[in-house]
């Protein structure tokens, strides 16, 4: 109880004493920390430093907690969703770096959405399954917020220390949030889709070069962007809010390592595609013939 009281006094004391929203220290510390790191990244570039990410993440957590405490369930959660969504999209835009897949000669897929040789129906199935769990997650988040006056701020802090900065961020390919959406690769493919052919091995069989239809590519890109960019950040930055609604420590442990499973359901072993330029002399019939082995492999 003494430990709980310390965390409550630190992160919820001003709110529980009916202090005005603009007098809350969390808003100022969070804003300064968040903006300082973003300014550093914009001026000097993303440094992937653990310390920078830890300050950035803690600043974002403080801002989110402040809004939830002072703007009610509806307003607070709406602000949180907008804040995290804008951050995810801005991160993709600001840190986008052009790539030349023809020059490198390859494109690496690590999820079902970017595996162009895999089943499109299966990718759609994965997306529907993930969205179902996403809906369950945010429903739980919404209900948990109702008990904010009895929140466990120690669990909120553990969400930052033990989950976000231990399991999620500054982990590279080992992040428990899975692979992040490859914005650079997808943008390049979209701009050059009609000129590109892909080839890889599937079930031990080397596929003939094939092309991906524009409709299928756009849908796959939509799936990947929603799950591995937007939802990935929404879960990553809202976990402390989820955990602070629990009172049993074991629930804190169980849920802290369970929720990230939602955004890793589409992950798969790496598939390396050879990327080549489509020969100008290829006929439409030839393109269809080249595509047939991929279709047969999919059906098997």
mmCIF file of C-alpha atoms in Angstrom:
data_model
loop_
_atom_site.group_PDB
_atom_site.id
_atom_site.type_symbol
_atom_site.label_atom_id
_atom_site.label_comp_id
_atom_site.label_asym_id
_atom_site.label_seq_id
_atom_site.Cartn_x
_atom_site.Cartn_y
_atom_site.Cartn_z
ATOM 1 C CA UNK A 1 0.000 0.000 0.000
ATOM 2 C CA UNK A 2 2.863 2.377 0.734
ATOM 3 C CA UNK A 3 4.331 1.798 -2.731
ATOM 4 C CA UNK A 4 0.906 2.283 -4.292
ATOM 5 C CA UNK A 5 0.456 5.549 -2.395
ATOM 6 C CA UNK A 6 3.819 6.832 -3.646
ATOM 7 C CA UNK A 7 2.940 6.197 -7.294
ATOM 8 C CA UNK A 8 -0.568 7.576 -6.815
ATOM 9 C CA UNK A 9 0.803 10.763 -5.274
ATOM 10 C CA UNK A 10 3.334 11.148 -8.096
ATOM 11 C CA UNK A 11 1.089 10.482 -11.106
ATOM 12 C CA UNK A 12 -2.445 10.958 -9.841
ATOM 13 C CA UNK A 13 -2.189 13.179 -6.778
ATOM 14 C CA UNK A 14 -2.820 16.526 -8.479
ATOM 15 C CA UNK A 15 -5.712 15.093 -10.472
ATOM 16 C CA UNK A 16 -7.347 13.511 -7.399
ATOM 17 C CA UNK A 17 -7.073 16.791 -5.463
ATOM 18 C CA UNK A 18 -9.200 18.491 -8.157
ATOM 19 C CA UNK A 19 -6.353 20.571 -9.536
ATOM 20 C CA UNK A 20 -6.926 22.465 -12.781
ATOM 21 C CA UNK A 21 -5.697 20.759 -15.944
ATOM 22 C CA UNK A 22 -3.179 23.494 -16.822
ATOM 23 C CA UNK A 23 -1.480 23.129 -13.451
ATOM 24 C CA UNK A 24 -0.609 19.460 -13.955
ATOM 25 C CA UNK A 25 3.155 18.858 -14.133
ATOM 26 C CA UNK A 26 2.682 15.846 -16.422
ATOM 27 C CA UNK A 27 1.529 18.034 -19.284
ATOM 28 C CA UNK A 28 4.623 20.247 -19.156
ATOM 29 C CA UNK A 29 7.217 17.563 -18.530
ATOM 30 C CA UNK A 30 5.648 15.309 -21.125
ATOM 31 C CA UNK A 31 5.421 18.052 -23.748
ATOM 32 C CA UNK A 32 9.005 19.241 -23.232
ATOM 33 C CA UNK A 33 10.396 15.687 -23.339
ATOM 34 C CA UNK A 34 8.380 14.725 -26.388
ATOM 35 C CA UNK A 35 9.140 17.862 -28.401
ATOM 36 C CA UNK A 36 12.839 17.844 -27.445
ATOM 37 C CA UNK A 37 13.394 14.359 -28.830
ATOM 38 C CA UNK A 38 11.368 15.028 -31.965
ATOM 39 C CA UNK A 39 13.366 18.215 -32.546
ATOM 40 C CA UNK A 40 16.593 16.267 -32.225
ATOM 41 C CA UNK A 41 15.392 13.643 -34.709
ATOM 42 C CA UNK A 42 14.214 16.226 -37.226
ATOM 43 C CA UNK A 43 17.465 18.203 -37.087
ATOM 44 C CA UNK A 44 20.037 15.414 -36.778
ATOM 45 C CA UNK A 45 18.086 12.423 -38.015
ATOM 46 C CA UNK A 46 16.767 9.356 -36.226
ATOM 47 C CA UNK A 47 19.607 8.048 -34.052
ATOM 48 C CA UNK A 48 17.865 4.891 -32.747
ATOM 49 C CA UNK A 49 19.320 5.674 -29.324
ATOM 50 C CA UNK A 50 17.728 3.855 -26.389
ATOM 51 C CA UNK A 51 17.928 6.995 -24.221
ATOM 52 C CA UNK A 52 16.236 9.169 -26.855
ATOM 53 C CA UNK A 53 13.443 6.653 -27.349
ATOM 54 C CA UNK A 54 13.001 6.248 -23.581
ATOM 55 C CA UNK A 55 12.580 10.020 -23.130
ATOM 56 C CA UNK A 56 10.266 10.226 -26.156
ATOM 57 C CA UNK A 57 8.124 7.333 -24.925
ATOM 58 C CA UNK A 58 7.862 8.631 -21.354
ATOM 59 C CA UNK A 59 6.907 12.063 -22.639
ATOM 60 C CA UNK A 60 4.160 10.575 -24.798
ATOM 61 C CA UNK A 61 2.909 8.460 -21.883
ATOM 62 C CA UNK A 62 2.683 11.517 -19.614
ATOM 63 C CA UNK A 63 0.788 13.498 -22.245
ATOM 64 C CA UNK A 64 -1.675 10.649 -22.786
ATOM 65 C CA UNK A 65 -2.213 10.144 -19.051
ATOM 66 C CA UNK A 66 -2.808 13.868 -18.561
ATOM 67 C CA UNK A 67 -5.486 14.000 -21.255
ATOM 68 C CA UNK A 68 -7.223 10.903 -19.928
ATOM 69 C CA UNK A 69 -7.346 12.316 -16.408
ATOM 70 C CA UNK A 70 -8.658 15.755 -17.282
ATOM 71 C CA UNK A 71 -10.842 15.321 -20.370
ATOM 72 C CA UNK A 72 -13.024 12.377 -19.394
ATOM 73 C CA UNK A 73 -13.377 8.959 -20.972
ATOM 74 C CA UNK A 74 -14.817 10.086 -24.304
ATOM 75 C CA UNK A 75 -12.663 13.165 -24.804
ATOM 76 C CA UNK A 76 -9.538 11.650 -23.282
ATOM 77 C CA UNK A 77 -9.603 8.459 -25.342
ATOM 78 C CA UNK A 78 -10.429 10.343 -28.525
ATOM 79 C CA UNK A 79 -7.466 12.661 -27.959
ATOM 80 C CA UNK A 80 -5.259 9.662 -27.211
ATOM 81 C CA UNK A 81 -6.258 7.843 -30.407
ATOM 82 C CA UNK A 82 -5.763 10.987 -32.505
ATOM 83 C CA UNK A 83 -2.416 11.760 -30.871
ATOM 84 C CA UNK A 84 -1.013 8.259 -31.414
ATOM 85 C CA UNK A 85 -2.427 7.973 -34.950
ATOM 86 C CA UNK A 86 -0.921 11.302 -36.026
ATOM 87 C CA UNK A 87 2.399 10.313 -34.477
ATOM 88 C CA UNK A 88 2.430 6.995 -36.374
ATOM 89 C CA UNK A 89 1.646 8.638 -39.713
ATOM 90 C CA UNK A 90 4.067 11.519 -39.167
ATOM 91 C CA UNK A 91 6.826 9.072 -38.246
ATOM 92 C CA UNK A 92 6.273 7.240 -41.524
ATOM 93 C CA UNK A 93 6.321 10.490 -43.519
ATOM 94 C CA UNK A 94 9.212 12.250 -41.792
ATOM 95 C CA UNK A 95 11.542 9.284 -41.675
ATOM 96 C CA UNK A 96 10.717 7.903 -45.112
ATOM 97 C CA UNK A 97 13.877 7.210 -47.096
ATOM 98 C CA UNK A 98 13.781 6.463 -50.840
ATOM 99 C CA UNK A 99 15.036 3.050 -51.902
ATOM 100 C CA UNK A 100 15.845 1.466 -55.264
ATOM 101 C CA UNK A 101 14.778 -2.171 -55.226
ATOM 102 C CA UNK A 102 15.996 -2.712 -58.781
ATOM 103 C CA UNK A 103 19.442 -1.585 -57.707
ATOM 104 C CA UNK A 104 19.515 -3.853 -54.663
ATOM 105 C CA UNK A 105 17.772 -6.597 -56.599
ATOM 106 C CA UNK A 106 15.645 -7.803 -53.722
ATOM 107 C CA UNK A 107 12.647 -7.127 -51.511
ATOM 108 C CA UNK A 108 12.372 -8.831 -48.115
ATOM 109 C CA UNK A 109 8.961 -9.785 -46.750
ATOM 110 C CA UNK A 110 8.445 -10.696 -43.098
ATOM 111 C CA UNK A 111 4.642 -10.827 -42.946
ATOM 112 C CA UNK A 112 1.747 -12.257 -44.920
ATOM 113 C CA UNK A 113 0.722 -8.829 -46.226
ATOM 114 C CA UNK A 114 3.967 -8.262 -48.121
ATOM 115 C CA UNK A 115 4.407 -11.874 -49.235
ATOM 116 C CA UNK A 116 3.258 -11.413 -52.819
ATOM 117 C CA UNK A 117 3.733 -15.105 -53.576
ATOM 118 C CA UNK A 118 1.456 -16.118 -50.719
ATOM 119 C CA UNK A 119 -2.298 -16.494 -50.646
ATOM 120 C CA UNK A 120 -4.192 -13.215 -50.838
ATOM 121 C CA UNK A 121 -7.210 -14.902 -49.236
ATOM 122 C CA UNK A 122 -5.046 -15.963 -46.294
ATOM 123 C CA UNK A 123 -3.688 -12.430 -45.908
ATOM 124 C CA UNK A 124 -7.265 -11.130 -45.826
ATOM 125 C CA UNK A 125 -8.149 -13.779 -43.252
ATOM 126 C CA UNK A 126 -5.260 -12.659 -41.064
ATOM 127 C CA UNK A 127 -6.391 -9.035 -41.338
ATOM 128 C CA UNK A 128 -9.964 -9.851 -40.286
ATOM 129 C CA UNK A 129 -8.693 -11.952 -37.379
ATOM 130 C CA UNK A 130 -6.388 -9.200 -36.181
ATOM 131 C CA UNK A 131 -9.070 -6.526 -36.461
ATOM 132 C CA UNK A 132 -11.366 -8.685 -34.329
ATOM 133 C CA UNK A 133 -8.806 -8.826 -31.533
ATOM 134 C CA UNK A 134 -8.060 -5.120 -31.968
ATOM 135 C CA UNK A 135 -11.757 -4.403 -31.368
ATOM 136 C CA UNK A 136 -11.678 -6.565 -28.211
ATOM 137 C CA UNK A 137 -8.567 -4.752 -27.000
ATOM 138 C CA UNK A 138 -9.993 -1.264 -27.373
ATOM 139 C CA UNK A 139 -13.291 -2.360 -25.841
ATOM 140 C CA UNK A 140 -11.335 -3.515 -22.771
ATOM 141 C CA UNK A 141 -9.417 -0.259 -22.773
ATOM 142 C CA UNK A 142 -12.675 1.692 -22.843
ATOM 143 C CA UNK A 143 -14.198 -0.276 -19.961
ATOM 144 C CA UNK A 144 -11.012 -0.139 -17.897
ATOM 145 C CA UNK A 145 -10.974 3.638 -18.081
ATOM 146 C CA UNK A 146 -14.180 3.797 -16.034
ATOM 147 C CA UNK A 147 -12.158 2.839 -12.950
ATOM 148 C CA UNK A 148 -9.566 5.615 -13.347
ATOM 149 C CA UNK A 149 -10.240 6.987 -9.855
ATOM 150 C CA UNK A 150 -8.987 3.659 -8.498
ATOM 151 C CA UNK A 151 -6.129 3.292 -10.962
ATOM 152 C CA UNK A 152 -2.927 1.421 -10.168
ATOM 153 C CA UNK A 153 -0.283 3.951 -11.173
ATOM 154 C CA UNK A 154 2.462 1.514 -10.237
ATOM 155 C CA UNK A 155 1.202 -0.774 -13.027
ATOM 156 C CA UNK A 156 1.095 2.220 -15.368
ATOM 157 C CA UNK A 157 4.773 2.873 -14.623
ATOM 158 C CA UNK A 158 5.579 -0.825 -15.072
ATOM 159 C CA UNK A 159 3.919 -0.603 -18.463
ATOM 160 C CA UNK A 160 6.524 1.974 -19.417
ATOM 161 C CA UNK A 161 9.579 0.341 -17.814
ATOM 162 C CA UNK A 162 8.866 -3.373 -18.208
ATOM 163 C CA UNK A 163 6.820 -3.445 -21.391
ATOM 164 C CA UNK A 164 7.422 -0.466 -23.667
ATOM 165 C CA UNK A 165 11.135 0.025 -23.056
ATOM 166 C CA UNK A 166 11.936 -3.640 -22.414
ATOM 167 C CA UNK A 167 9.792 -5.542 -24.920
ATOM 168 C CA UNK A 168 8.706 -3.038 -27.548
ATOM 169 C CA UNK A 169 11.001 -0.156 -28.411
ATOM 170 C CA UNK A 170 14.694 0.093 -29.317
ATOM 171 C CA UNK A 171 14.728 -3.645 -29.923
ATOM 172 C CA UNK A 172 15.065 -3.603 -33.697
ATOM 173 C CA UNK A 173 13.972 -6.875 -35.308
ATOM 174 C CA UNK A 174 13.544 -8.393 -31.820
ATOM 175 C CA UNK A 175 10.688 -6.063 -30.893
ATOM 176 C CA UNK A 176 7.700 -7.953 -29.478
ATOM 177 C CA UNK A 177 5.479 -5.705 -31.598
ATOM 178 C CA UNK A 178 6.728 -7.529 -34.672
ATOM 179 C CA UNK A 179 7.753 -6.035 -37.980
ATOM 180 C CA UNK A 180 6.969 -2.424 -38.798
ATOM 181 C CA UNK A 181 5.339 -1.527 -42.098
ATOM 182 C CA UNK A 182 7.970 -1.073 -44.819
ATOM 183 C CA UNK A 183 6.872 2.334 -46.075
ATOM 184 C CA UNK A 184 9.932 2.883 -48.283
ATOM 185 C CA UNK A 185 9.651 -0.468 -50.016
ATOM 186 C CA UNK A 186 5.925 -0.209 -50.643
ATOM 187 C CA UNK A 187 6.191 3.342 -51.985
ATOM 188 C CA UNK A 188 8.886 2.262 -54.447
ATOM 189 C CA UNK A 189 6.860 -0.745 -55.601
ATOM 190 C CA UNK A 190 3.728 1.364 -56.041
ATOM 191 C CA UNK A 191 5.564 3.896 -58.204
ATOM 192 C CA UNK A 192 7.106 1.191 -60.379
ATOM 193 C CA UNK A 193 4.567 -1.613 -60.109
ATOM 194 C CA UNK A 194 3.957 -2.049 -63.844
ATOM 195 C CA UNK A 195 7.694 -2.360 -64.510
ATOM 196 C CA UNK A 196 8.571 -4.819 -61.743
ATOM 197 C CA UNK A 197 8.610 -8.586 -61.669
ATOM 198 C CA UNK A 198 9.117 -10.715 -58.561
ATOM 199 C CA UNK A 199 10.526 -14.168 -58.124
ATOM 200 C CA UNK A 200 11.181 -16.388 -55.116
ATOM 201 C CA UNK A 201 11.071 -19.993 -53.978
ATOM 202 C CA UNK A 202 7.823 -21.401 -52.625
ATOM 203 C CA UNK A 203 7.560 -24.865 -51.082
ATOM 204 C CA UNK A 204 10.989 -25.681 -52.441
ATOM 205 C CA UNK A 205 10.028 -24.691 -55.993
ATOM 206 C CA UNK A 206 11.533 -21.746 -57.836
ATOM 207 C CA UNK A 207 8.754 -19.554 -59.200
ATOM 208 C CA UNK A 208 8.906 -17.932 -62.579
ATOM 209 C CA UNK A 209 8.964 -14.107 -62.462
ATOM 210 C CA UNK A 210 5.460 -12.739 -61.903
ATOM 211 C CA UNK A 211 3.763 -9.390 -61.525
ATOM 212 C CA UNK A 212 1.364 -8.228 -58.836
ATOM 213 C CA UNK A 213 -1.905 -6.595 -59.823
ATOM 214 C CA UNK A 214 -2.404 -3.029 -58.709
ATOM 215 C CA UNK A 215 -5.617 -3.849 -56.816
ATOM 216 C CA UNK A 216 -4.019 -6.689 -54.872
ATOM 217 C CA UNK A 217 -0.978 -4.573 -54.073
ATOM 218 C CA UNK A 218 -3.064 -1.648 -52.801
ATOM 219 C CA UNK A 219 -5.170 -3.904 -50.585
ATOM 220 C CA UNK A 220 -2.074 -5.607 -49.168
ATOM 221 C CA UNK A 221 -0.527 -2.188 -48.530
ATOM 222 C CA UNK A 222 -3.699 -1.101 -46.738
ATOM 223 C CA UNK A 223 -3.629 -4.203 -44.539
ATOM 224 C CA UNK A 224 0.025 -3.694 -43.659
ATOM 225 C CA UNK A 225 -0.318 0.031 -42.988
ATOM 226 C CA UNK A 226 -3.328 -0.414 -40.681
ATOM 227 C CA UNK A 227 -1.892 -3.291 -38.633
ATOM 228 C CA UNK A 228 1.888 -2.824 -38.707
ATOM 229 C CA UNK A 229 1.950 0.958 -38.529
ATOM 230 C CA UNK A 230 -1.239 2.385 -37.031
ATOM 231 C CA UNK A 231 -2.447 -0.398 -34.701
ATOM 232 C CA UNK A 232 1.157 -1.208 -33.771
ATOM 233 C CA UNK A 233 1.595 2.273 -32.267
ATOM 234 C CA UNK A 234 -1.911 2.387 -30.805
ATOM 235 C CA UNK A 235 -1.231 -0.760 -28.801
ATOM 236 C CA UNK A 236 2.362 0.152 -28.011
ATOM 237 C CA UNK A 237 1.497 3.518 -26.473
ATOM 238 C CA UNK A 238 -1.775 2.541 -24.781
ATOM 239 C CA UNK A 239 -0.556 -0.529 -22.862
ATOM 240 C CA UNK A 240 0.227 1.480 -19.667
ATOM 241 C CA UNK A 241 -3.377 2.735 -19.673
ATOM 242 C CA UNK A 242 -4.665 -0.829 -19.981
ATOM 243 C CA UNK A 243 -2.484 -2.147 -17.166
ATOM 244 C CA UNK A 244 -3.383 0.578 -14.676
ATOM 245 C CA UNK A 245 -6.967 -0.733 -14.585
ATOM 246 C CA UNK A 246 -5.872 -4.037 -13.020
ATOM 247 C CA UNK A 247 -5.389 -4.642 -9.302
ATOM 248 C CA UNK A 248 -3.871 -8.122 -9.310
ATOM 249 C CA UNK A 249 -0.136 -8.117 -10.182
ATOM 250 C CA UNK A 250 -0.420 -11.399 -12.093
ATOM 251 C CA UNK A 251 -2.999 -9.821 -14.430
ATOM 252 C CA UNK A 252 -0.541 -7.018 -15.058
ATOM 253 C CA UNK A 253 2.104 -9.574 -16.038
ATOM 254 C CA UNK A 254 -0.206 -11.712 -18.180
ATOM 255 C CA UNK A 255 -1.768 -8.885 -20.153
ATOM 256 C CA UNK A 256 1.503 -7.012 -20.605
ATOM 257 C CA UNK A 257 2.962 -9.911 -22.600
ATOM 258 C CA UNK A 258 -0.272 -10.975 -24.292
ATOM 259 C CA UNK A 259 -1.543 -7.873 -26.084
ATOM 260 C CA UNK A 260 1.437 -7.559 -28.430
ATOM 261 C CA UNK A 261 0.411 -10.915 -29.921
ATOM 262 C CA UNK A 262 -2.339 -9.083 -31.806
ATOM 263 C CA UNK A 263 0.069 -7.256 -34.128
ATOM 264 C CA UNK A 264 2.333 -10.268 -34.679
ATOM 265 C CA UNK A 265 -0.343 -12.648 -35.998
ATOM 266 C CA UNK A 266 0.593 -11.766 -39.579
ATOM 267 C CA UNK A 267 4.353 -12.170 -39.047
ATOM 268 C CA UNK A 268 6.149 -14.933 -40.922
ATOM 269 C CA UNK A 269 9.603 -16.178 -41.752
ATOM 270 C CA UNK A 270 11.482 -13.891 -44.107
ATOM 271 C CA UNK A 271 10.825 -14.398 -47.807
ATOM 272 C CA UNK A 272 13.372 -12.814 -50.130
ATOM 273 C CA UNK A 273 12.024 -11.761 -53.525
ATOM 274 C CA UNK A 274 14.267 -11.157 -56.501
ATOM 275 C CA UNK A 275 13.173 -7.887 -58.081
ATOM 276 C CA UNK A 276 13.755 -7.446 -61.804
ATOM 277 C CA UNK A 277 12.522 -5.111 -64.496
ATOM 278 C CA UNK A 278 9.846 -6.480 -66.781
ATOM 279 C CA UNK A 279 11.105 -6.984 -70.310
ATOM 280 C CA UNK A 280 9.441 -4.641 -72.772
ATOM 281 C CA UNK A 281 9.047 -7.460 -75.267
ATOM 282 C CA UNK A 282 6.877 -9.548 -72.908
ATOM 283 C CA UNK A 283 3.406 -10.094 -74.300
ATOM 284 C CA UNK A 284 0.251 -10.153 -72.222
ATOM 285 C CA UNK A 285 -0.059 -13.868 -72.811
ATOM 286 C CA UNK A 286 3.481 -14.391 -71.612
ATOM 287 C CA UNK A 287 2.762 -12.486 -68.417
ATOM 288 C CA UNK A 288 -0.211 -14.729 -67.748
ATOM 289 C CA UNK A 289 1.869 -17.832 -68.351
ATOM 290 C CA UNK A 290 4.571 -16.557 -66.004
ATOM 291 C CA UNK A 291 1.975 -16.021 -63.313
ATOM 292 C CA UNK A 292 0.505 -19.522 -63.470
ATOM 293 C CA UNK A 293 3.152 -21.331 -61.358
ATOM 294 C CA UNK A 294 2.524 -18.840 -58.558
ATOM 295 C CA UNK A 295 -1.207 -19.515 -58.705
ATOM 296 C CA UNK A 296 -0.679 -23.265 -58.700
ATOM 297 C CA UNK A 297 1.678 -23.014 -55.737
ATOM 298 C CA UNK A 298 -0.836 -20.904 -53.870
ATOM 299 C CA UNK A 299 -3.613 -23.434 -54.397
ATOM 300 C CA UNK A 300 -1.410 -26.245 -53.117
#
